[in-house]
């Protein structure tokens, strides 16, 4: 059972959409969520800001090694090293972060980009750490 104490922000690294991510994660052997998706993130945000729930918050994620049983992962559609997140993505990401921080009593210093835990640029160059920190305050 997942006990969220971290919020970890990801980007798709492409622009293929939820169904493609689900298929890719299925091919990689990710476990199926209680919602019947293979998507490793708990939530996936479209460019228009809609959030699709892929895993219940209590489901263990498949998005950040060593943190899958103590975090919630959200993935923004797009390659945020090539393009900017949309204004709506930024706005709704802030709302999601603040809601989950309140719900699980997560402090701002535990709201981070995936790159904090892995040798990756994820969640993209156009969503810098200082912007994520600002969303959490």
Coordinates of C-alpha atoms in Angstrom, one line a residue:
X1 CA 0.0 0.0 0.0
X2 CA 1.3 3.4 -0.9
X3 CA 1.7 6.0 1.9
X4 CA 2.4 9.3 0.1
X5 CA 5.0 11.5 1.7
X6 CA 6.5 12.9 -1.6
X7 CA 5.0 14.4 -4.8
X8 CA 7.1 13.7 -7.9
X9 CA 6.6 15.6 -11.1
X10 CA 7.3 14.0 -14.5
X11 CA 6.8 14.8 -18.2
X12 CA 6.0 12.4 -20.9
X13 CA 9.1 13.2 -22.9
X14 CA 7.0 12.9 -26.0
X15 CA 3.5 14.0 -27.0
X16 CA 1.8 10.7 -27.6
X17 CA -1.0 10.8 -25.0
X18 CA -2.4 8.7 -22.2
X19 CA -3.2 5.6 -24.3
X20 CA 0.3 5.5 -25.7
X21 CA 1.9 5.8 -22.2
X22 CA -0.4 3.1 -21.0
X23 CA 0.7 0.8 -23.8
X24 CA 4.4 1.7 -23.3
X25 CA 4.2 0.9 -19.6
X26 CA 2.4 -2.3 -20.3
X27 CA 5.2 -3.4 -22.7
X28 CA 7.8 -2.5 -20.0
X29 CA 6.0 -4.9 -17.6
X30 CA 4.6 -2.4 -15.1
X31 CA 1.9 -3.7 -12.8
X32 CA -1.7 -3.0 -13.5
X33 CA -3.3 -0.5 -11.2
X34 CA -6.6 -1.1 -9.3
X35 CA -8.1 1.2 -12.0
X36 CA -6.9 -1.3 -14.7
X37 CA -4.2 0.9 -16.2
X38 CA -0.5 0.1 -16.7
X39 CA 0.5 3.8 -16.5
X40 CA 3.0 4.1 -13.7
X41 CA 2.0 7.5 -12.6
X42 CA -0.9 8.2 -10.3
X43 CA -2.1 11.0 -12.5
X44 CA -1.6 12.1 -16.1
X45 CA -2.3 15.7 -17.2
X46 CA -3.3 16.6 -20.7
X47 CA -2.3 19.9 -22.3
X48 CA -5.7 21.3 -21.6
X49 CA -5.2 20.6 -17.9
X50 CA -7.5 17.6 -17.6
X51 CA -6.1 15.1 -15.1
X52 CA -6.7 11.5 -15.8
X53 CA -6.4 9.2 -12.8
X54 CA -4.3 6.1 -13.6
X55 CA -3.7 4.8 -10.1
X56 CA -5.5 5.4 -6.8
X57 CA -3.4 7.3 -4.3
X58 CA -3.2 4.1 -2.3
X59 CA -1.8 2.1 -5.3
X60 CA 2.0 1.7 -5.4
X61 CA 3.3 3.6 -8.3
X62 CA 5.8 2.6 -11.0
X63 CA 7.5 6.0 -11.7
X64 CA 10.5 6.6 -9.3
X65 CA 12.7 3.7 -8.1
X66 CA 12.8 3.5 -4.3
X67 CA 9.9 6.0 -3.9
X68 CA 7.0 4.2 -5.5
X69 CA 5.5 3.1 -2.2
X70 CA 5.8 6.6 -0.6
X71 CA 4.9 9.1 -3.3
X72 CA 2.4 10.2 -5.8
X73 CA 3.6 10.7 -9.4
X74 CA 2.0 13.0 -11.9
X75 CA 3.0 13.2 -15.5
X76 CA 2.4 16.2 -17.8
X77 CA 1.8 15.5 -21.5
X78 CA 4.6 16.7 -23.7
X79 CA 8.3 17.0 -23.8
X80 CA 8.9 19.9 -21.5
X81 CA 12.5 20.2 -22.5
X82 CA 11.4 21.1 -26.0
X83 CA 8.1 23.0 -25.4
X84 CA 6.7 25.0 -22.5
X85 CA 3.9 23.5 -20.3
X86 CA 0.7 25.1 -21.2
X87 CA -0.7 27.9 -19.0
X88 CA -3.5 25.5 -18.0
X89 CA -1.0 22.7 -17.2
X90 CA 0.9 25.1 -14.9
X91 CA -2.2 26.3 -13.2
X92 CA -3.7 22.8 -12.7
X93 CA -0.4 21.4 -11.6
X94 CA -0.2 24.0 -8.8
X95 CA -3.8 23.1 -7.7
X96 CA -3.0 19.4 -7.7
X97 CA 0.2 19.9 -5.7
X98 CA -1.5 22.1 -3.2
X99 CA -4.4 19.7 -2.8
X100 CA -2.2 16.6 -2.3
X101 CA 0.1 18.5 0.1
X102 CA -2.9 19.3 2.3
X103 CA -4.5 15.9 1.9
X104 CA -1.3 14.0 2.9
X105 CA 0.5 16.7 5.0
X106 CA 3.4 16.8 2.6
X107 CA 5.9 19.6 3.2
X108 CA 7.1 21.8 0.3
X109 CA 10.6 20.3 0.3
X110 CA 9.1 17.0 -0.6
X111 CA 7.5 18.3 -3.9
X112 CA 10.2 17.6 -6.5
X113 CA 11.0 16.9 -10.1
X114 CA 11.8 13.3 -11.0
X115 CA 15.4 14.4 -11.8
X116 CA 16.0 14.7 -8.0
X117 CA 16.1 10.9 -7.8
X118 CA 17.3 9.9 -11.2
X119 CA 19.9 10.8 -13.9
X120 CA 17.3 12.5 -16.1
X121 CA 16.1 15.9 -17.1
X122 CA 12.5 14.9 -16.2
X123 CA 10.3 16.8 -15.8
X124 CA 11.9 18.9 -18.5
X125 CA 14.1 22.0 -18.8
X126 CA 11.0 24.2 -19.1
X127 CA 9.6 23.3 -15.7
X128 CA 12.6 24.2 -13.5
X129 CA 13.0 23.3 -9.8
X130 CA 12.4 26.8 -8.6
X131 CA 9.0 26.9 -10.4
X132 CA 8.0 23.6 -8.8
X133 CA 9.1 25.0 -5.4
X134 CA 6.9 28.1 -5.9
X135 CA 3.9 25.9 -6.7
X136 CA 4.3 24.2 -3.4
X137 CA 4.3 27.4 -1.3

